[in-house]
Short mmCIF file of C-alpha atoms in Angstrom, two decimals:
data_model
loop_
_atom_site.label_atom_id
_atom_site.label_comp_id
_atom_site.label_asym_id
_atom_site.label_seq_id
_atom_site.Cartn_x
_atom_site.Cartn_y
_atom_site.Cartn_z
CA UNK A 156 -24.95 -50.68 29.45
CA UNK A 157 -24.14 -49.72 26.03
CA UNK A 158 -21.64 -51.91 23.44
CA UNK A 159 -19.81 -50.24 21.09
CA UNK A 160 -18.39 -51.69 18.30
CA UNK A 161 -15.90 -50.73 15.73
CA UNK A 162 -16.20 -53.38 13.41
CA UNK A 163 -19.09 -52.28 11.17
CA UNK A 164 -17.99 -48.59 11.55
CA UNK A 165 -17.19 -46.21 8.21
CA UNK A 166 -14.79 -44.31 10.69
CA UNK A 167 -10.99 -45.51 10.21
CA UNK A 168 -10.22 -47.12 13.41
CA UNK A 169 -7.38 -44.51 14.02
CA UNK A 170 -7.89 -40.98 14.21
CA UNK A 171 -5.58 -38.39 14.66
CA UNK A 172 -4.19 -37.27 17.46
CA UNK A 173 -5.91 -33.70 16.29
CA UNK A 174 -8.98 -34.63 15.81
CA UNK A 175 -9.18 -36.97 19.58
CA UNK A 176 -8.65 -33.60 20.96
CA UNK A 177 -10.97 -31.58 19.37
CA UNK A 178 -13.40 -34.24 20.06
CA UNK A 179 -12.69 -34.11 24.02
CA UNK A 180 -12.74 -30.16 23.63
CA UNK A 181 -15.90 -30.09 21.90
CA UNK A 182 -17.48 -32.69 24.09
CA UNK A 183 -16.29 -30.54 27.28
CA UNK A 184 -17.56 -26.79 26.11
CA UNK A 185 -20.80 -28.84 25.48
CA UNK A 186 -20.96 -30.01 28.98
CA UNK A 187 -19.92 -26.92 30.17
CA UNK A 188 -22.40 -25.10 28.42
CA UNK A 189 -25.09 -27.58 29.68
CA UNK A 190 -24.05 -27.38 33.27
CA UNK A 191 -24.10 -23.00 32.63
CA UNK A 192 -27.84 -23.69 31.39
CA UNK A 193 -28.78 -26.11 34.82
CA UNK A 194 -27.37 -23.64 37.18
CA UNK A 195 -29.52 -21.15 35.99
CA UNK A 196 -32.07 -22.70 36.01
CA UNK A 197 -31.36 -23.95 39.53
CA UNK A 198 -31.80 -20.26 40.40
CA UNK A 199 -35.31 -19.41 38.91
CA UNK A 200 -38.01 -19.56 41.28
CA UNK A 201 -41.15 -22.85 41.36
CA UNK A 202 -43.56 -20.58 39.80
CA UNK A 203 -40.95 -19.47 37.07
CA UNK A 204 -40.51 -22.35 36.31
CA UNK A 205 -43.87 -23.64 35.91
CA UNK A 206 -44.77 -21.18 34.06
CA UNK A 207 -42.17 -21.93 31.10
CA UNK A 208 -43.23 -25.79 31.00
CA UNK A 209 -41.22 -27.47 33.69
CA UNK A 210 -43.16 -30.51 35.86
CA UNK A 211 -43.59 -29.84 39.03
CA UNK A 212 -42.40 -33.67 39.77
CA UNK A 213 -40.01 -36.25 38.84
CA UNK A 214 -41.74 -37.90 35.78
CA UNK A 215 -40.00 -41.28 36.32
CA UNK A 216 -41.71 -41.65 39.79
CA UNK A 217 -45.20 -40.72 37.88
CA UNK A 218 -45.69 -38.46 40.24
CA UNK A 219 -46.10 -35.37 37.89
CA UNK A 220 -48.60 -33.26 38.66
CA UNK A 221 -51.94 -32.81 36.32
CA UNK A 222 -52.78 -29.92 34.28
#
């Protein structure tokens, strides 16, 4: 859980109502953009994707496989 705090901020504490909505807008064409990137990856086949660097398992589980 992260805590985030104003207090020590340079940032005013109120922003525009311009600039919240760029933020959101920016913030959402970077998640789209993101998502774009996954999904093609999704489609690329095992071996593609070994090839270019991807582990073969989740490395959280440290279950990766060895080189």
């Amino acid at each position: 859980m992260a805590f985030f705090s104003l207090e020590h901020s340079s940032k005013p504490r109120h922003s525009s109502f311009a600039s919240t909505v760029f933020g959101l807008s920016a913030r959402a064409v970077a998640s789209w953009k993101r998502r774009r990137a996954e999904r093609a990856l999704e489609g690329l086949s095992y071996d593609t994707l070994k090839d270019i660097g991807f582990p073969s398992a989740d490395r959280t589980t440290g279950a990766a496989s060895k080189r």
